[in-house]
Amino acid sequence: MITVVGTGTGAPPAPETLAGAELVVGGRRHLDAVRLPEGAERVVLGPLAPALDTIGEYVGKDRPVTVLASGDPGFFGIVRVLAERFGAERLDVRPGVSSVAAAFARIGLTWDDAVVVSAHGRALRTAVNVCRAHPKVAVLTGPGAGPAELGAALRHAFGTSPDTPPGAVQDMPPGAVQDTSPDTPPGTAQGMPPGAVQGTTPPGTVHGTPPGGSVGGSGARVLVVASALGSARERVERVTPAEAADRDWGPDVSVVLCLDEARTRTPGAARTVAGGRAEPAGWALGEDAFAHRDSMITKFEVRALALARLGPRLGDLVWDVGAGSGSVAVECARLGAAVVAVEKAADGVARIAANARAHGVYVDVVCDMAPDALAGLPDPDAVFVGGGGTELPAIVGACAARARRTVVVAMAALDRVPAARAALTGAGFSCDGVLLQSSRLAPLPGDVTRLAATNPVFLLWGTRTGTRTPLSDEGVAL
């Protein structure tokens, strides 16, 4: 039998959980915190394979093993690999309080509406994209994927209140440390009254920025960095992403919470299903669901197929280039993806912001012309290109050079298709397309109906083949 004991964010494991163990496996800090049974072998976890081999030797001889782990070992923990290797029937799991639950408890927030993502041993970009797209996220950190790296990736992603100095939190000095002693009310930080929040902007807000500048389409985030939870060295600090990026946080970080405090400081409605925002009840919304100019909007029939080919999902980053009204950007955000919209017209930028606000999603907007505007953006998983100017081949080529999975191009002018297709195939994409033309029911006098034809649109899509594979959703807990 393998007894798996969660520890590290509360009381030490009960002595009986170790009694009789002939092998005790765990991290050095976990092993140093307990008294091992006399004669028990001790294995410090480093590379996992040798430890599993040693456990296998003991299990094969029916000798008792105890594994010490952090928090709840069944939540992004060692239970998964132990069950895969030895079978769930051999495990006796004694969970502790997870670092995620402890961190939210320290600041007095519920977390049934949080998205939890692990960056431990995984690419950080998934966590970054989830943080860009959702107001309440817990990130389990690891080497090379801690608060500094997360802050560096997020520092330019969100708009900030023009009344809030860079690096400052309203009513709280930068870098304030929360006192988590029993006498301190939850959510209170040194120098900050309970309930004080960082100056933030609502989803979709765009601040006055000259063409060529990046404007934040999201509420600014605060990072809550929880270190050494459950120990005498425990610290819970609220910092901006820029402040986090400029710190050396050391090895004690347990978890980082990324919060849009303007949306999370008070509990929402009671939930039935845990996790982030619910999947939308529908997509390919009608044009009347968006503010747009002179019917300059991707029609819902075209948007439906574009969304199917883009495949936006939690953990993805999608570019909407030549975004216009931002209807594609908003729909991708409703499906859980992080989104950057690139639009050259100032009135279009304002429209995108208004549409994002209306649908309660985050869309970061860059007011500039493609392809030059794309150079400073993080690599996307999928790209939608709208419009059809003379720069279209260069724009499609620039997008194809960066996209990890797919590029979808919508064109009204068929003479643009060969160059766009060549740009995709030249970048190593397999390419396909379709001419979409639909007729909608329209009323006529006398209570009769006719078919009203919409303008034909050519939709072209390229899918990357070769070494760059689609992003996995492993590491995200809904």
Short mmCIF file of C-alpha atoms in Angstrom, two decimals:
data_model
loop_
_atom_site.label_atom_id
_atom_site.label_comp_id
_atom_site.label_asym_id
_atom_site.label_seq_id
_atom_site.Cartn_x
_atom_site.Cartn_y
_atom_site.Cartn_z
CA MET A 1 0.00 0.00 0.00
CA ILE A 2 1.16 3.52 -0.80
CA THR A 3 -0.07 6.18 1.62
CA VAL A 4 -0.03 9.62 -0.03
CA VAL A 5 -0.17 12.45 2.49
CA GLY A 6 -0.86 16.06 1.59
CA THR A 7 1.00 18.59 3.72
CA GLY A 8 2.69 21.96 3.49
CA THR A 9 -0.23 24.41 3.73
CA GLY A 10 -1.48 23.63 7.21
CA ALA A 11 -0.82 21.29 10.10
CA PRO A 12 1.93 18.66 9.72
CA PRO A 13 0.79 15.13 8.88
CA ALA A 14 -0.57 13.07 11.75
CA PRO A 15 2.06 10.69 13.18
CA GLU A 16 -0.06 7.64 12.36
CA THR A 17 0.20 8.37 8.64
CA LEU A 18 3.92 7.58 8.87
CA ALA A 19 3.70 4.74 11.37
CA GLY A 20 5.03 1.50 9.95
CA ALA A 21 6.32 3.06 6.72
CA GLU A 22 9.50 1.40 5.49
CA LEU A 23 10.01 3.95 2.69
CA VAL A 24 9.19 7.67 2.93
CA VAL A 25 9.38 9.74 -0.25
CA GLY A 26 8.94 13.50 -0.55
CA GLY A 27 10.46 16.88 -1.16
CA ARG A 28 13.31 17.87 1.13
CA ARG A 29 11.23 20.42 3.05
CA HIS A 30 8.47 17.86 3.62
CA LEU A 31 10.90 15.21 4.83
CA ASP A 32 12.69 17.67 7.11
CA ALA A 33 9.38 18.59 8.76
CA VAL A 34 8.53 15.07 9.96
CA ARG A 35 10.06 12.41 12.13
CA LEU A 36 10.62 9.25 10.11
CA PRO A 37 9.94 5.82 11.57
CA GLU A 38 13.07 4.12 12.83
CA GLY A 39 14.83 2.24 10.03
CA ALA A 40 12.74 3.77 7.23
CA GLU A 41 14.52 4.59 3.99
CA ARG A 42 14.26 8.23 2.91
CA VAL A 43 14.12 9.30 -0.75
CA VAL A 44 14.26 12.99 -1.62
CA LEU A 45 12.18 13.73 -4.73
CA GLY A 46 14.18 15.10 -7.61
CA PRO A 47 13.85 13.36 -10.95
CA LEU A 48 10.64 11.38 -10.66
CA ALA A 49 11.64 8.19 -12.50
CA PRO A 50 14.24 6.93 -9.96
CA ALA A 51 11.83 7.58 -7.07
CA LEU A 52 9.08 5.64 -8.83
CA ASP A 53 11.46 2.74 -9.43
CA THR A 54 12.33 2.65 -5.72
CA ILE A 55 8.65 2.79 -4.76
CA GLY A 56 8.05 -0.07 -7.22
CA GLU A 57 10.64 -2.23 -5.48
CA TYR A 58 8.92 -1.77 -2.11
CA VAL A 59 5.41 -2.24 -3.51
CA GLY A 60 6.52 -5.43 -5.28
CA LYS A 61 7.52 -6.85 -1.91
CA ASP A 62 4.34 -5.58 -0.16
CA ARG A 63 6.38 -3.23 1.99
CA PRO A 64 4.53 -0.06 3.13
CA VAL A 65 5.40 3.25 1.47
CA THR A 66 4.46 6.81 2.44
CA VAL A 67 4.70 9.68 -0.05
CA LEU A 68 4.61 13.24 1.25
CA ALA A 69 3.25 15.88 -1.12
CA SER A 70 2.08 19.48 -1.06
CA GLY A 71 -1.52 20.35 -0.32
CA ASP A 72 -3.98 18.13 -2.14
CA PRO A 73 -1.88 15.56 -4.05
CA GLY A 74 -4.87 14.68 -6.25
CA PHE A 75 -5.04 18.22 -7.68
CA PHE A 76 -2.24 18.67 -10.24
CA GLY A 77 -0.25 16.43 -7.94
CA ILE A 78 1.59 13.14 -7.67
CA VAL A 79 -1.54 10.97 -7.33
CA ARG A 80 -1.93 10.97 -11.12
CA VAL A 81 1.46 9.42 -11.84
CA LEU A 82 1.26 7.03 -8.89
CA ALA A 83 -2.14 5.78 -10.05
CA GLU A 84 -0.90 5.36 -13.61
CA ARG A 85 2.14 3.40 -12.46
CA PHE A 86 0.77 1.32 -9.60
CA GLY A 87 -3.04 1.49 -9.87
CA ALA A 88 -5.51 3.57 -7.86
CA GLU A 89 -6.40 0.53 -5.74
CA ARG A 90 -2.92 0.59 -4.18
CA LEU A 91 -3.25 4.22 -3.02
CA ASP A 92 -4.49 5.55 0.32
CA VAL A 93 -4.70 9.31 -0.28
CA ARG A 94 -4.89 11.70 2.70
CA PRO A 95 -5.36 15.16 1.12
CA GLY A 96 -4.38 18.39 2.79
CA VAL A 97 -5.49 21.93 2.00
CA SER A 98 -4.39 22.85 -1.52
CA SER A 99 -2.24 25.93 -2.04
CA VAL A 100 -5.01 27.36 -4.25
CA ALA A 101 -7.63 27.02 -1.52
CA ALA A 102 -5.24 28.42 1.09
CA ALA A 103 -4.27 31.44 -1.04
CA PHE A 104 -7.88 32.41 -1.76
CA ALA A 105 -8.70 31.90 1.93
CA ARG A 106 -5.90 34.26 2.95
CA ILE A 107 -7.46 37.10 0.94
CA GLY A 108 -11.05 36.23 1.78
CA LEU A 109 -12.24 35.32 -1.72
CA THR A 110 -14.34 32.44 -2.97
CA TRP A 111 -12.73 30.38 -5.71
CA ASP A 112 -15.52 28.26 -7.17
CA ASP A 113 -15.48 30.74 -10.07
CA ALA A 114 -11.70 30.65 -10.57
CA VAL A 115 -9.77 28.98 -13.37
CA VAL A 116 -6.74 27.04 -12.11
CA VAL A 117 -3.79 26.51 -14.45
CA SER A 118 -0.48 24.79 -13.81
CA ALA A 119 2.73 26.22 -15.21
CA HIS A 120 4.83 23.69 -13.32
CA GLY A 121 6.78 21.75 -15.93
CA ARG A 122 4.60 23.24 -18.67
CA ALA A 123 4.84 26.14 -21.08
CA LEU A 124 4.02 29.43 -19.36
CA ARG A 125 2.09 30.77 -22.36
CA THR A 126 -1.04 28.78 -21.48
CA ALA A 127 -1.17 30.37 -18.03
CA VAL A 128 -0.52 33.81 -19.52
CA ASN A 129 -3.36 33.44 -22.02
CA VAL A 130 -5.77 32.23 -19.35
CA CYS A 131 -4.84 35.24 -17.20
CA ARG A 132 -5.46 37.57 -20.13
CA ALA A 133 -8.90 36.09 -20.75
CA HIS A 134 -10.35 35.56 -17.26
CA PRO A 135 -10.79 37.79 -14.20
CA LYS A 136 -9.90 35.22 -11.52
CA VAL A 137 -7.07 32.76 -12.15
CA ALA A 138 -4.78 30.72 -9.91
CA VAL A 139 -1.41 29.79 -11.40
CA LEU A 140 0.61 26.93 -9.93
CA THR A 141 4.21 27.98 -10.51
CA GLY A 142 7.47 26.18 -11.20
CA PRO A 143 11.10 26.84 -12.14
CA GLY A 144 11.19 29.37 -14.98
CA ALA A 145 7.46 29.96 -14.62
CA GLY A 146 7.09 32.03 -11.47
CA PRO A 147 5.72 35.47 -10.56
CA ALA A 148 8.53 37.34 -12.36
CA GLU A 149 8.01 35.52 -15.65
CA LEU A 150 4.22 35.78 -15.37
CA GLY A 151 4.42 39.48 -14.56
CA ALA A 152 6.78 40.15 -17.47
CA ALA A 153 4.35 38.49 -19.87
CA LEU A 154 1.34 40.38 -18.50
CA ARG A 155 2.80 43.81 -17.80
CA HIS A 156 1.75 45.28 -21.17
CA ALA A 157 -1.38 43.21 -21.71
CA PHE A 158 -3.95 45.32 -19.89
CA GLY A 159 -5.14 48.89 -19.72
CA THR A 160 -4.68 50.77 -16.45
CA SER A 161 -6.67 53.59 -14.98
CA PRO A 162 -5.27 56.99 -16.08
CA ASP A 163 -5.66 58.14 -12.49
CA THR A 164 -3.48 55.36 -11.10
CA PRO A 165 0.32 55.84 -11.24
CA PRO A 166 2.25 52.96 -12.82
CA GLY A 167 3.06 50.34 -10.19
CA ALA A 168 0.65 51.76 -7.62
CA VAL A 169 -2.37 50.09 -6.09
CA GLN A 170 -5.18 52.30 -4.91
CA ASP A 171 -4.81 53.03 -1.17
CA MET A 172 -1.91 50.56 -0.96
CA PRO A 173 1.84 51.19 -1.33
CA PRO A 174 3.47 49.20 -4.14
CA GLY A 175 4.59 45.81 -2.89
CA ALA A 176 2.51 45.91 0.28
CA VAL A 177 2.66 42.68 2.24
CA GLN A 178 -0.50 41.19 3.60
CA ASP A 179 -0.43 40.26 7.27
CA THR A 180 -1.92 36.77 7.41
CA SER A 181 -1.84 36.39 11.18
CA PRO A 182 -5.04 35.14 12.82
CA ASP A 183 -5.88 38.65 14.08
CA THR A 184 -5.97 40.18 10.60
CA PRO A 185 -9.28 40.21 8.69
CA PRO A 186 -9.19 38.33 5.38
CA GLY A 187 -8.30 40.54 2.45
CA THR A 188 -6.47 43.15 4.52
CA ALA A 189 -3.00 44.26 3.43
CA GLN A 190 -0.56 46.48 5.27
CA GLY A 191 -1.50 50.07 4.49
CA MET A 192 -4.72 49.03 2.72
CA PRO A 193 -8.21 48.95 4.22
CA PRO A 194 -10.31 45.83 3.62
CA GLY A 195 -11.92 45.93 0.19
CA ALA A 196 -9.53 48.47 -1.36
CA VAL A 197 -8.81 47.58 -4.97
CA GLN A 198 -6.35 48.47 -7.66
CA GLY A 199 -7.46 51.18 -10.05
CA THR A 200 -8.80 49.09 -12.92
CA THR A 201 -10.81 49.48 -16.07
CA PRO A 202 -13.84 47.44 -17.10
CA PRO A 203 -13.61 44.87 -19.89
CA GLY A 204 -13.32 46.47 -23.30
CA THR A 205 -12.11 49.86 -22.05
CA VAL A 206 -9.70 51.64 -24.38
CA HIS A 207 -7.67 54.63 -23.30
CA GLY A 208 -6.65 57.49 -25.56
CA THR A 209 -3.56 56.24 -27.39
CA PRO A 210 -2.08 57.61 -30.58
CA PRO A 211 -2.01 55.38 -33.67
CA GLY A 212 0.80 52.92 -33.30
CA GLY A 213 0.25 52.49 -29.57
CA SER A 214 -1.20 49.50 -27.79
CA VAL A 215 -4.40 50.14 -25.91
CA GLY A 216 -5.66 47.86 -23.20
CA GLY A 217 -9.00 46.25 -23.81
CA SER A 218 -9.00 44.61 -20.38
CA GLY A 219 -9.19 45.51 -16.73
CA ALA A 220 -5.74 45.83 -15.18
CA ARG A 221 -4.66 42.86 -13.09
CA VAL A 222 -3.14 42.53 -9.67
CA LEU A 223 -1.02 39.49 -8.82
CA VAL A 224 -1.33 37.98 -5.37
CA VAL A 225 1.87 36.04 -4.70
CA ALA A 226 1.53 33.47 -1.92
CA SER A 227 4.83 32.09 -0.60
CA ALA A 228 5.61 29.37 1.94
CA LEU A 229 1.94 28.90 2.82
CA GLY A 230 1.38 27.24 6.17
CA SER A 231 4.90 27.94 7.44
CA ALA A 232 6.42 30.58 9.70
CA ARG A 233 7.81 32.28 6.56
CA GLU A 234 4.39 32.69 4.94
CA ARG A 235 3.94 35.85 2.86
CA VAL A 236 0.99 36.99 0.77
CA GLU A 237 1.79 40.03 -1.38
CA ARG A 238 -0.31 42.08 -3.81
CA VAL A 239 1.74 43.50 -6.68
CA THR A 240 1.22 44.73 -10.21
CA PRO A 241 2.58 42.61 -13.08
CA ALA A 242 5.38 45.17 -13.58
CA GLU A 243 6.39 44.92 -9.94
CA ALA A 244 6.34 41.15 -10.06
CA ALA A 245 8.57 41.17 -13.13
CA ASP A 246 11.22 43.21 -11.32
CA ARG A 247 11.53 40.92 -8.27
CA ASP A 248 13.56 37.84 -7.44
CA TRP A 249 10.95 35.75 -5.67
CA GLY A 250 13.10 32.83 -4.59
CA PRO A 251 11.98 29.19 -4.31
CA ASP A 252 9.15 29.52 -1.76
CA VAL A 253 6.30 30.67 -4.02
CA SER A 254 3.30 28.37 -3.62
CA VAL A 255 0.80 29.89 -6.04
CA VAL A 256 0.06 33.17 -7.84
CA LEU A 257 -3.47 34.55 -8.13
CA CYS A 258 -4.15 36.84 -11.08
CA LEU A 259 -7.17 39.01 -10.39
CA ASP A 260 -9.18 41.74 -12.02
CA GLU A 261 -10.20 43.08 -8.64
CA ALA A 262 -12.84 45.38 -10.11
CA ARG A 263 -14.77 42.22 -11.03
CA THR A 264 -13.74 39.83 -8.25
CA ARG A 265 -13.74 41.84 -5.03
CA THR A 266 -17.38 40.92 -4.37
CA PRO A 267 -18.87 37.43 -4.82
CA GLY A 268 -20.98 36.88 -7.88
CA ALA A 269 -24.18 34.89 -8.08
CA ALA A 270 -24.23 31.45 -6.50
CA ARG A 271 -22.89 28.87 -8.93
CA THR A 272 -23.92 25.36 -9.91
CA VAL A 273 -20.81 24.47 -11.93
CA ALA A 274 -17.35 25.43 -10.72
CA GLY A 275 -14.75 27.09 -12.92
CA GLY A 276 -14.53 30.18 -15.10
CA ARG A 277 -17.33 31.67 -17.16
CA ALA A 278 -19.78 29.19 -18.62
CA GLU A 279 -19.60 28.23 -22.28
CA PRO A 280 -21.82 30.54 -24.33
CA ALA A 281 -25.23 29.20 -25.21
CA GLY A 282 -24.63 30.09 -28.84
CA TRP A 283 -22.14 31.67 -31.22
CA ALA A 284 -22.11 33.21 -34.67
CA LEU A 285 -24.30 35.93 -33.21
CA GLY A 286 -26.40 38.14 -35.44
CA GLU A 287 -24.95 41.41 -36.69
CA ASP A 288 -27.36 43.29 -34.44
CA ALA A 289 -25.43 41.97 -31.42
CA PHE A 290 -22.53 44.27 -32.33
CA ALA A 291 -22.06 47.97 -32.96
CA HIS A 292 -20.78 48.40 -36.53
CA ARG A 293 -20.55 50.98 -39.28
CA ASP A 294 -22.52 50.75 -42.54
CA SER A 295 -22.87 46.95 -42.30
CA MET A 296 -19.06 46.65 -42.24
CA ILE A 297 -19.04 43.51 -40.15
CA THR A 298 -18.26 39.84 -40.74
CA LYS A 299 -21.67 38.29 -41.36
CA PHE A 300 -22.74 35.54 -39.02
CA GLU A 301 -22.66 32.81 -41.70
CA VAL A 302 -19.02 33.63 -42.43
CA ARG A 303 -18.23 34.01 -38.74
CA ALA A 304 -19.67 30.57 -37.99
CA LEU A 305 -17.25 28.81 -40.34
CA ALA A 306 -14.36 31.08 -39.34
CA LEU A 307 -14.87 30.18 -35.67
CA ALA A 308 -15.02 26.49 -36.55
CA ARG A 309 -11.67 26.73 -38.34
CA LEU A 310 -10.04 28.98 -35.72
CA GLY A 311 -11.07 26.68 -32.86
CA PRO A 312 -10.63 29.27 -30.07
CA ARG A 313 -10.43 27.73 -26.61
CA LEU A 314 -9.21 28.28 -23.08
CA GLY A 315 -5.44 28.80 -23.08
CA ASP A 316 -5.29 30.03 -26.69
CA LEU A 317 -4.26 33.44 -27.98
CA VAL A 318 -6.11 34.64 -31.09
CA TRP A 319 -5.26 37.64 -33.27
CA ASP A 320 -8.09 39.42 -35.12
CA VAL A 321 -6.23 41.49 -37.73
CA GLY A 322 -8.20 44.21 -39.49
CA ALA A 323 -10.77 43.70 -36.75
CA GLY A 324 -13.31 46.32 -37.85
CA SER A 325 -16.18 45.97 -35.35
CA GLY A 326 -14.36 43.20 -33.48
CA SER A 327 -17.17 40.68 -33.92
CA VAL A 328 -14.73 37.79 -34.50
CA ALA A 329 -12.53 38.95 -31.61
CA VAL A 330 -15.46 39.12 -29.23
CA GLU A 331 -16.77 35.71 -30.27
CA CYS A 332 -13.35 34.14 -29.72
CA ALA A 333 -13.18 35.73 -26.27
CA ARG A 334 -16.67 34.40 -25.45
CA LEU A 335 -15.31 30.92 -26.20
CA GLY A 336 -12.53 31.37 -23.64
CA ALA A 337 -9.52 32.51 -25.67
CA ALA A 338 -7.29 35.50 -25.02
CA VAL A 339 -7.66 37.93 -27.93
CA VAL A 340 -5.68 40.78 -29.46
CA ALA A 341 -7.52 42.87 -32.05
CA VAL A 342 -5.50 44.98 -34.51
CA GLU A 343 -7.40 47.87 -36.07
CA LYS A 344 -6.00 50.98 -37.78
CA ALA A 345 -9.10 53.22 -37.51
CA ALA A 346 -9.64 55.07 -34.23
CA ASP A 347 -13.43 54.83 -34.51
CA GLY A 348 -13.08 51.09 -35.11
CA VAL A 349 -10.97 50.76 -31.96
CA ALA A 350 -13.68 52.46 -29.94
CA ARG A 351 -16.29 50.18 -31.49
CA ILE A 352 -14.32 47.07 -30.59
CA ALA A 353 -14.03 48.29 -27.00
CA ALA A 354 -17.77 48.95 -26.82
CA ASN A 355 -18.59 45.50 -28.21
CA ALA A 356 -16.23 43.79 -25.76
CA ARG A 357 -17.85 45.66 -22.87
CA ALA A 358 -21.32 44.79 -24.09
CA HIS A 359 -20.48 41.08 -24.06
CA GLY A 360 -18.47 41.16 -20.82
CA VAL A 361 -15.22 39.86 -22.34
CA TYR A 362 -11.62 41.00 -22.55
CA VAL A 363 -10.15 42.09 -25.87
CA ASP A 364 -6.80 43.88 -26.04
CA VAL A 365 -6.74 46.35 -28.92
CA VAL A 366 -3.76 47.62 -30.89
CA CYS A 367 -4.46 50.81 -32.85
CA ASP A 368 -2.01 50.46 -35.74
CA MET A 369 -1.62 49.10 -39.26
CA ALA A 370 -0.67 45.52 -40.02
CA PRO A 371 1.75 43.99 -40.72
CA ASP A 372 3.99 46.40 -38.76
CA ALA A 373 1.73 46.25 -35.70
CA LEU A 374 2.25 42.50 -35.34
CA ALA A 375 5.96 42.54 -34.54
CA GLY A 376 5.60 43.24 -30.83
CA LEU A 377 2.73 40.85 -30.14
CA PRO A 378 3.12 37.40 -28.54
CA ASP A 379 2.79 34.45 -30.93
CA PRO A 380 -0.83 33.48 -31.56
CA ASP A 381 -2.37 30.05 -31.76
CA ALA A 382 -4.83 31.17 -34.42
CA VAL A 383 -5.30 34.28 -36.56
CA PHE A 384 -8.30 35.77 -38.35
CA VAL A 385 -7.52 38.25 -41.13
CA GLY A 386 -10.36 40.43 -42.39
CA GLY A 387 -10.39 42.99 -45.20
CA GLY A 388 -8.61 42.78 -48.52
CA GLY A 389 -6.29 45.69 -49.27
CA THR A 390 -3.09 45.63 -51.26
CA GLU A 391 -1.15 44.69 -48.10
CA LEU A 392 -3.13 41.46 -47.69
CA PRO A 393 -0.39 39.05 -48.93
CA ALA A 394 2.19 40.65 -46.63
CA ILE A 395 -0.25 40.55 -43.69
CA VAL A 396 -1.16 36.91 -44.30
CA GLY A 397 2.53 36.02 -44.65
CA ALA A 398 3.40 37.77 -41.39
CA CYS A 399 0.56 36.01 -39.58
CA ALA A 400 1.47 32.63 -41.05
CA ALA A 401 5.07 33.05 -39.88
CA ARG A 402 3.89 33.39 -36.29
CA ALA A 403 0.71 31.31 -35.95
CA ARG A 404 1.08 28.03 -34.07
CA ARG A 405 -2.01 26.35 -35.48
CA THR A 406 -4.13 28.09 -38.10
CA VAL A 407 -4.77 31.25 -40.12
CA VAL A 408 -8.22 32.10 -41.51
CA VAL A 409 -8.64 34.81 -44.15
CA ALA A 410 -11.92 36.39 -45.28
CA MET A 411 -11.97 38.18 -48.64
CA ALA A 412 -14.66 39.80 -50.73
CA ALA A 413 -12.39 40.25 -53.75
CA LEU A 414 -11.61 36.91 -55.43
CA ASP A 415 -8.52 38.28 -57.16
CA ARG A 416 -6.88 38.46 -53.71
CA VAL A 417 -7.26 34.71 -53.17
CA PRO A 418 -4.23 33.41 -55.15
CA ALA A 419 -1.75 35.67 -53.33
CA ALA A 420 -3.24 34.87 -49.91
CA ARG A 421 -3.17 31.16 -50.67
CA ALA A 422 0.46 31.40 -51.82
CA ALA A 423 1.37 33.17 -48.58
CA LEU A 424 -0.14 30.34 -46.54
CA THR A 425 1.34 27.46 -48.52
CA GLY A 426 4.69 29.24 -48.68
CA ALA A 427 4.74 29.28 -44.86
CA GLY A 428 4.21 25.51 -44.73
CA PHE A 429 0.45 25.48 -44.19
CA SER A 430 -1.96 23.07 -45.82
CA CYS A 431 -4.63 25.25 -47.39
CA ASP A 432 -8.33 24.96 -48.17
CA GLY A 433 -11.17 27.35 -48.80
CA VAL A 434 -14.78 27.90 -49.77
CA LEU A 435 -16.93 30.58 -51.36
CA LEU A 436 -19.80 31.37 -49.01
CA GLN A 437 -23.00 32.84 -50.35
CA SER A 438 -26.23 32.67 -48.40
CA SER A 439 -29.78 33.90 -48.77
CA ARG A 440 -31.76 34.98 -45.75
CA LEU A 441 -35.48 35.03 -45.21
CA ALA A 442 -36.82 38.58 -45.65
CA PRO A 443 -40.40 39.77 -45.28
CA LEU A 444 -42.45 41.23 -48.11
CA PRO A 445 -45.72 43.15 -47.93
CA GLY A 446 -48.73 40.93 -47.71
CA ASP A 447 -47.30 38.56 -45.12
CA VAL A 448 -45.06 36.75 -47.62
CA THR A 449 -41.35 36.00 -47.53
CA ARG A 450 -38.56 36.24 -50.04
CA LEU A 451 -34.90 35.17 -50.07
CA ALA A 452 -32.45 38.08 -49.78
CA ALA A 453 -28.96 37.22 -51.00
CA THR A 454 -25.91 38.33 -48.99
CA ASN A 455 -22.65 39.32 -50.65
CA PRO A 456 -20.39 36.35 -51.42
CA VAL A 457 -17.25 36.00 -49.31
CA PHE A 458 -14.29 33.73 -49.92
CA LEU A 459 -12.98 32.09 -46.75
CA LEU A 460 -9.49 30.62 -46.92
CA TRP A 461 -7.82 28.74 -44.10
CA GLY A 462 -4.40 27.28 -43.58
CA THR A 463 -3.43 24.67 -41.00
CA ARG A 464 0.16 24.33 -39.92
CA THR A 465 1.82 21.04 -40.68
CA GLY A 466 5.15 19.89 -39.34
CA THR A 467 6.82 20.43 -35.99
CA ARG A 468 4.64 23.07 -34.33
CA THR A 469 1.75 21.21 -32.77
CA PRO A 470 -1.58 22.46 -31.42
CA LEU A 471 -1.62 23.55 -27.81
CA SER A 472 -2.83 21.00 -25.29
CA ASP A 473 -5.38 21.94 -22.65
CA GLU A 474 -3.54 19.79 -20.12
CA GLY A 475 -2.64 21.94 -17.14
CA VAL A 476 -5.93 23.85 -16.98
CA ALA A 477 -8.61 23.03 -14.44
CA LEU A 478 -12.08 24.36 -15.16
#
